[in-house]
Coordinates of C-alpha atoms in Angstrom, one line a residue:
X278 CA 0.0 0.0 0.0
X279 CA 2.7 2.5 1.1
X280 CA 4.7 1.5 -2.0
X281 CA 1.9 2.1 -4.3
X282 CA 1.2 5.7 -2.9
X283 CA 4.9 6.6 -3.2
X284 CA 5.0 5.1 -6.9
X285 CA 1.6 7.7 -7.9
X286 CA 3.5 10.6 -6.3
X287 CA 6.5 9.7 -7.6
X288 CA 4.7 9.9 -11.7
X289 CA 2.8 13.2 -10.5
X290 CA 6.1 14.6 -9.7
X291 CA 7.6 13.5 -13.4
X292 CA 4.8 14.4 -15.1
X293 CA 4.2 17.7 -14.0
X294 CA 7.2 19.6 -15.8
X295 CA 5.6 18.2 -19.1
X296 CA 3.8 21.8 -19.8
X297 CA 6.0 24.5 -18.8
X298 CA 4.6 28.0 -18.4
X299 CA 0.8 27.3 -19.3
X300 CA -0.9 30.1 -20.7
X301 CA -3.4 32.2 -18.2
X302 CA -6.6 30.1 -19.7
X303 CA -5.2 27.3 -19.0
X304 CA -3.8 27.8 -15.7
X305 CA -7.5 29.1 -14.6
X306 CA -9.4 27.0 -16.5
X307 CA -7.2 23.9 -14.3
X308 CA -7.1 25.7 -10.7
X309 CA -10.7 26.9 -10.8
X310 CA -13.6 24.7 -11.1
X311 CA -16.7 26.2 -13.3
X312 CA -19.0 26.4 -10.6
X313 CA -16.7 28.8 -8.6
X314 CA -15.7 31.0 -11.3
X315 CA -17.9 34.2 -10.8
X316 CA -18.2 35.3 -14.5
X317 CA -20.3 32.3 -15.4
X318 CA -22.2 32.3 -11.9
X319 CA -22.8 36.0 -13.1
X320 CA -24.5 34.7 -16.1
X321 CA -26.5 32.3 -14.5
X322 CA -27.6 35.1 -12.1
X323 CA -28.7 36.9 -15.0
X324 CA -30.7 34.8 -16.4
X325 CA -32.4 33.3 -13.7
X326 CA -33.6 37.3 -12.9
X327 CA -34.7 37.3 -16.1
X328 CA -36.4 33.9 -16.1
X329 CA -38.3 34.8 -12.8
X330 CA -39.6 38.8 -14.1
X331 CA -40.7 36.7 -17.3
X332 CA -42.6 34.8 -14.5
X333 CA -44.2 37.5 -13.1
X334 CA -45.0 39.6 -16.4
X335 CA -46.8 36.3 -17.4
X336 CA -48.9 36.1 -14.3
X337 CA -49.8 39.8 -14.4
X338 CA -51.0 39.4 -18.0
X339 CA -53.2 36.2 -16.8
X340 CA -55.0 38.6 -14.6
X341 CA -55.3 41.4 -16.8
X342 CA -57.4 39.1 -19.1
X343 CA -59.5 37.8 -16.7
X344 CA -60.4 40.7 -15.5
X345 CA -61.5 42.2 -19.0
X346 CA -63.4 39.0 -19.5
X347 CA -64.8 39.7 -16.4
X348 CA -65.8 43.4 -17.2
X349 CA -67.4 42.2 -20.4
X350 CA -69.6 39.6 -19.1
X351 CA -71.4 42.1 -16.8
X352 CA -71.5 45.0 -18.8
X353 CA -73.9 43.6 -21.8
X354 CA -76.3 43.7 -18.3
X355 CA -75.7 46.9 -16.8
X356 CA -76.1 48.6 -20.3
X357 CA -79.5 47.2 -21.1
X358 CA -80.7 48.6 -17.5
X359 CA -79.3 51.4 -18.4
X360 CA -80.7 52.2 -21.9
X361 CA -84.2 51.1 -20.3
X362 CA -83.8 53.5 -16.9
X363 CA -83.1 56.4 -19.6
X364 CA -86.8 56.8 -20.0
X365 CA -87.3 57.6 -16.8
X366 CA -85.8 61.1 -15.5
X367 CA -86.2 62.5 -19.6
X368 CA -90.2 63.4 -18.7
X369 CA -89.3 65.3 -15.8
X370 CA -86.7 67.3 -17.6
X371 CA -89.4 67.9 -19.7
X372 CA -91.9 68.8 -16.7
X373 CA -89.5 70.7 -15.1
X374 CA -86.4 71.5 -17.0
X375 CA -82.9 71.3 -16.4
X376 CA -81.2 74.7 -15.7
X377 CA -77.6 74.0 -14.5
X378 CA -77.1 78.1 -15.0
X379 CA -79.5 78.9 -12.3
X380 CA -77.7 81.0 -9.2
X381 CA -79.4 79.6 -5.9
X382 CA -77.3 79.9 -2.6
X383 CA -77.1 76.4 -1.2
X384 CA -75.7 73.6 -3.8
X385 CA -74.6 70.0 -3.1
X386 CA -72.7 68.4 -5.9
X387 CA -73.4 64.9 -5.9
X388 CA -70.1 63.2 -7.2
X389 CA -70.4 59.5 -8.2
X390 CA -67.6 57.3 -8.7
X391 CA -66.3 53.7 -8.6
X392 CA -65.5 51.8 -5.2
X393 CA -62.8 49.9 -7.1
X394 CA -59.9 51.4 -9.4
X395 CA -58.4 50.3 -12.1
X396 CA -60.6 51.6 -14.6
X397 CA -58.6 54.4 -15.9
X398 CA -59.4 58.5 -15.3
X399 CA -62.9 57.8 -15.5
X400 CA -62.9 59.0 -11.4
X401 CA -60.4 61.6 -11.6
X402 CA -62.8 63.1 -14.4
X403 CA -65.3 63.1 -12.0
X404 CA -63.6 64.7 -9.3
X405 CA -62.6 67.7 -11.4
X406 CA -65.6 68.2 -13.2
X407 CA -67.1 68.5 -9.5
X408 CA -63.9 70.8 -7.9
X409 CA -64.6 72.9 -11.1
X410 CA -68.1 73.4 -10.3
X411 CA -67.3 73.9 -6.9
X412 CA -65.6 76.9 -7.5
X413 CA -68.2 78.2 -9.7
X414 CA -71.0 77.5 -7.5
X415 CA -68.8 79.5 -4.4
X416 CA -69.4 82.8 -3.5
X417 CA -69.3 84.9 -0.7
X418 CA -73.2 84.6 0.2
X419 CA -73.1 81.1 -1.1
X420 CA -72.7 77.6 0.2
X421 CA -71.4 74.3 -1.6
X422 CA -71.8 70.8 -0.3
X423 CA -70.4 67.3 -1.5
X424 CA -72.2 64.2 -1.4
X425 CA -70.0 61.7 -2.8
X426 CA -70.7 58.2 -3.6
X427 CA -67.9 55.7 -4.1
X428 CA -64.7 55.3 -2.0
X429 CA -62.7 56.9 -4.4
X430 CA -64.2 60.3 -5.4
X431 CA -63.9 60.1 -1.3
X432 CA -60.3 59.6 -1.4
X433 CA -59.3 61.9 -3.5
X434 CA -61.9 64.8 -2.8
X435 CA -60.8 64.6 1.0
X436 CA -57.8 66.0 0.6
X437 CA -58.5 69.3 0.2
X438 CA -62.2 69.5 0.5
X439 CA -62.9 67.7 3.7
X440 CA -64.8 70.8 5.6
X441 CA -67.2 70.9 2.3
X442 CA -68.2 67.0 2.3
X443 CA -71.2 67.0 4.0
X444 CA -72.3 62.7 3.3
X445 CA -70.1 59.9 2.0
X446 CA -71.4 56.5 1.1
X447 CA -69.2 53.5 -0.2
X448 CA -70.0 50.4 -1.3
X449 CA -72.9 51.2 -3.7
X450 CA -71.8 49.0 -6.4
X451 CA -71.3 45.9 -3.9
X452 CA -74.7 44.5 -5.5
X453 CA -76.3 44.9 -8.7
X454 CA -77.8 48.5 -8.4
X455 CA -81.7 48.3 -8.6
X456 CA -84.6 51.5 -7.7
X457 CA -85.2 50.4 -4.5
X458 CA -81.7 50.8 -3.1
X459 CA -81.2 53.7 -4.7
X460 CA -84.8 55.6 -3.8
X461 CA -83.5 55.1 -0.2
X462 CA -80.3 56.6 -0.6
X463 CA -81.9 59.6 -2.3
X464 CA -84.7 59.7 0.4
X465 CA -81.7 60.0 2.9
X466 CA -79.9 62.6 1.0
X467 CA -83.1 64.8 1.0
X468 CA -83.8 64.1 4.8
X469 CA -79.7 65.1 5.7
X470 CA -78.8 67.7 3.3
X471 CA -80.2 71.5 3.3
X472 CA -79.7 72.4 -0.4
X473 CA -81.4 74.8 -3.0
X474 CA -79.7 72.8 -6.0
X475 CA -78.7 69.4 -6.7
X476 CA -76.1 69.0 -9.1
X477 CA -75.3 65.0 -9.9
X478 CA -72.0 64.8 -11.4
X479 CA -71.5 60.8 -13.8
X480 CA -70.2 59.9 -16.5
X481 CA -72.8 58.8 -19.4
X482 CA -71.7 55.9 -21.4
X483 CA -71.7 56.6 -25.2
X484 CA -69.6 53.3 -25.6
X485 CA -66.8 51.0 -24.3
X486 CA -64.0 52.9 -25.3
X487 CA -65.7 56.5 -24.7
X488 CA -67.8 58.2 -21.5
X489 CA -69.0 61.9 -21.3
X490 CA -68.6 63.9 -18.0
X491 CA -72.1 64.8 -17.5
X492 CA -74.3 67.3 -14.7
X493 CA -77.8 67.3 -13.9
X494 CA -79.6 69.4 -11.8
X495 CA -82.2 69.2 -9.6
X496 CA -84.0 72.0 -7.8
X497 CA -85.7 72.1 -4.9
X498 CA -89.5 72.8 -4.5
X499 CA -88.9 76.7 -3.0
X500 CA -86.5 77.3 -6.3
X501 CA -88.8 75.9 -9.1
X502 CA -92.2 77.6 -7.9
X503 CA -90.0 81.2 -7.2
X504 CA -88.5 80.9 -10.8
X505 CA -91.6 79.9 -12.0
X506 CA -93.2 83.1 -10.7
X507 CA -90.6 85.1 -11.7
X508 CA -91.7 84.6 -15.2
X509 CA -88.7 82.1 -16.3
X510 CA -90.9 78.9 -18.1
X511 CA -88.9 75.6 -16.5
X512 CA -90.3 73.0 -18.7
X513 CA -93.9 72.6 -19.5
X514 CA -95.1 72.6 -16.1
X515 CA -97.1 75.3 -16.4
X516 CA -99.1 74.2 -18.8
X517 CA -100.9 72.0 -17.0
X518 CA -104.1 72.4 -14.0
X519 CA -103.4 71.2 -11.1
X520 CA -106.6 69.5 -9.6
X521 CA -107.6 67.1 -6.8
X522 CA -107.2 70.1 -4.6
X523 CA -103.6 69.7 -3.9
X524 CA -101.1 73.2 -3.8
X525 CA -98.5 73.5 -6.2
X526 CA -96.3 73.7 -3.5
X527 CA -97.3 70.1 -2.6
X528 CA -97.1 68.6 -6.3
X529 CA -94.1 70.1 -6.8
X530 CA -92.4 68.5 -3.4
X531 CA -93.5 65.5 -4.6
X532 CA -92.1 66.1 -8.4
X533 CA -89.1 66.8 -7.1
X534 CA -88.4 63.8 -4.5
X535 CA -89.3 61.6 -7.2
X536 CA -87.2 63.4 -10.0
X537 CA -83.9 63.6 -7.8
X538 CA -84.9 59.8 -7.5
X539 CA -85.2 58.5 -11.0
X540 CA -81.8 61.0 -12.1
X541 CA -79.7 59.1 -9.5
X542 CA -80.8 55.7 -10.2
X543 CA -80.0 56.7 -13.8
X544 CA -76.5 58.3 -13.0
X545 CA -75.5 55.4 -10.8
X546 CA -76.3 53.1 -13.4
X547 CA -74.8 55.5 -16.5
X548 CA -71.8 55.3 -14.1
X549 CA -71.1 51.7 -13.3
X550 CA -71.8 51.1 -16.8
X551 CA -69.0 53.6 -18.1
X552 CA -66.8 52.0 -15.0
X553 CA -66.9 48.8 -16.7
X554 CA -66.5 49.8 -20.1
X555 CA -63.1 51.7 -19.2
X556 CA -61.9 48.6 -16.9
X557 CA -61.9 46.6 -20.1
X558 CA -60.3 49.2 -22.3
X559 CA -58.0 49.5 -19.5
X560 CA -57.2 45.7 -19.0
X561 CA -57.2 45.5 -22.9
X562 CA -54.3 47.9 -22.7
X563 CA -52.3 46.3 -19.6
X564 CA -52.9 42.8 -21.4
X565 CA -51.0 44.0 -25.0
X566 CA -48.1 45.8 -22.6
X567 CA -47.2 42.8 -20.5
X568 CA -47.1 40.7 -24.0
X569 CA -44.5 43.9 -25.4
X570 CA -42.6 43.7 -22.3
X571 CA -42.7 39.8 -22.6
X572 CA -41.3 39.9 -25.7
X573 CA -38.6 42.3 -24.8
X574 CA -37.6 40.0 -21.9
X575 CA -37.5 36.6 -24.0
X576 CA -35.1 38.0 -26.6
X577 CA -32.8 39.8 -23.4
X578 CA -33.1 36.2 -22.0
X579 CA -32.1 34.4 -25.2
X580 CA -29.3 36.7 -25.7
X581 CA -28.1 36.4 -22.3
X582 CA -28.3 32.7 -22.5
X583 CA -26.5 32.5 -26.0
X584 CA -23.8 34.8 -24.5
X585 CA -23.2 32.4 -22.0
X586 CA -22.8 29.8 -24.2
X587 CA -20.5 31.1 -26.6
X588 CA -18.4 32.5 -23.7
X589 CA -18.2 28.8 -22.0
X590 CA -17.3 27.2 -25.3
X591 CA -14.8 29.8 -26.0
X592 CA -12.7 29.0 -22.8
X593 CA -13.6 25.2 -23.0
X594 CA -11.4 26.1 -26.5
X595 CA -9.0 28.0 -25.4
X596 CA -8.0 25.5 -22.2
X597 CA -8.0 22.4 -24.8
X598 CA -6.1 24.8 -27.3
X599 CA -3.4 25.0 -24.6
X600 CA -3.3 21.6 -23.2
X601 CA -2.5 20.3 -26.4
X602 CA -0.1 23.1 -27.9

């Protein structure tokens, strides 16, 4: 045994003059193992990134789909209620008009938005279009009130008009949005707010891809019976008799509960519909950038990993190259 191990070190020792002065690739490429050389972990580093954000990119783009498919199956629904609720605010603007110019001194704009986001700048448009008529409806002998529905025409209008919001309510959109709910809501707004104008700030839907900022307004009883004896005509109303021995005060009360009713259950509805048309134009969008940036990663990747390749054949090369020269 101890003869055997002497005769081994004794023909390492004779062999190992055989290649005097190895070049630098060689003499690496013999003391350094691949695994511990750090250019090629480098490389695998690299890779592995990009192999993991390719990953992610992939999973993103799952969702975005989904979530357009998701937006499309429920808003063929919400846009047939909302073609059918159309018909019934228009014959009270008819009745009684719709005069967003008139100057009264109490106003609450009622903002509606979305609960959830990702459904472009349909809420910020919202938002402005009520902070612009904020500061037209403002004066120095005049108030302005928000009620805003949704949580995040809340979020956004709190910043700097949190003294002004006089009602918030969230969660409207958590079921599918029918009269009833809605009739309560508006009962309770009446009840709550003091106000000589209502001003209902949505966005109509013309069409997936396009929504118009919209305001109507809704007067109070007081308001529509003094412009209407100040000579201004609001609608057709006075063409009609009243009869059954009831006051105009009292018809109009009524005419005006159930108006503010009927334009809220159409807003909300004009709104969620608009919501879920932009959520799939949005998602549409997200979907075709994570399949750019996809893409963009695989070819990185594949030229990362070809680099790698061609770098480890070059030294394999080079090492045989000068072993054998």
């Amino acid at each position: 045994m101890a003869m055997a191990a002497l005769r081994r070190e004794g023909r390492r020792l004779l062999l190992s003059p055989i290649t005097p002065n190895p070049s630098s690739a060689a003499r690496s490429a013999m003391s350094i193992s691949p695994e511990q050389s750090a250019p090629i972990g480098l490389r695998s580093i690299s890779t592995q990134v990009v192999r993991n954000r390719m990953k992610s990119v992939k999973n993103i783009q799952k969702i975005t789909k989904a979530m357009k498919m998701v937006a499309a199956s429920k808003l063929r629904a919400v846009q047939v209620r909302t073609e059918n609720s159309r018909g019934l605010w228009q014959p009270f603007t008819a009745l009684l008009g719709d005069t967003p110019s008139v100057d009264v001194k109490k106003n609450v704009i009622v903002t509606i938005t979305s609960d959830k986001g990702l459904c472009g700048g349909i809420n910020s448009t919202s938002v402005k279009v009520s902070k612009s008529l904020f500061k037209v409806t403002s004066g120095p002998e005049k108030e302005t009130k928000y009620v805003i529905l949704g949580e995040k025409g809340k979020v956004q209008l709190i910043r700097d008009s949190k003294g002004s919001i006089e009602m918030t309510v969230t969660e409207l959109q958590k079921n599918p949005v029918n009269y009833t709910q809605i009739s309560v809501l508006a009962d309770d707004i009446l009840k709550n707010v003091e106000f000589d104008a209502l001003r209902i700030v949505f966005n109509k839907f013309h069409s997936v891809v396009a929504f118009i900022p919209t305001v109507s307004t809704v007067l109070s009883p007081e308001v529509v019976e003094r412009e209407s004896e100040a000579g201004g005509k609001l609608g057709d109303l006075d063409s009609y008799e009243i009869e059954g021995g009831e006051t105009k005060s009292e018809v109009l009360q009524n005419l005006a509960e159930f108006q503010f009713s009927c334009v809220l259950y159409n807003a909300a509805l004009e709104n969620a519909c608009s919501e879920l048309g932009a959520r799939m134009s949005a998602m549409d969008s997200s979907s075709r950038n994570a399949g750019e940036m996809l893409d963009r990663l695989t070819l990185s990747y594949n030229r990362t990993r070809q680099a790698s390749i061609t770098t480890e054949l070059i030294e394999i090369i080079s090492g045989a190259s000068a072993l054998t020269g």
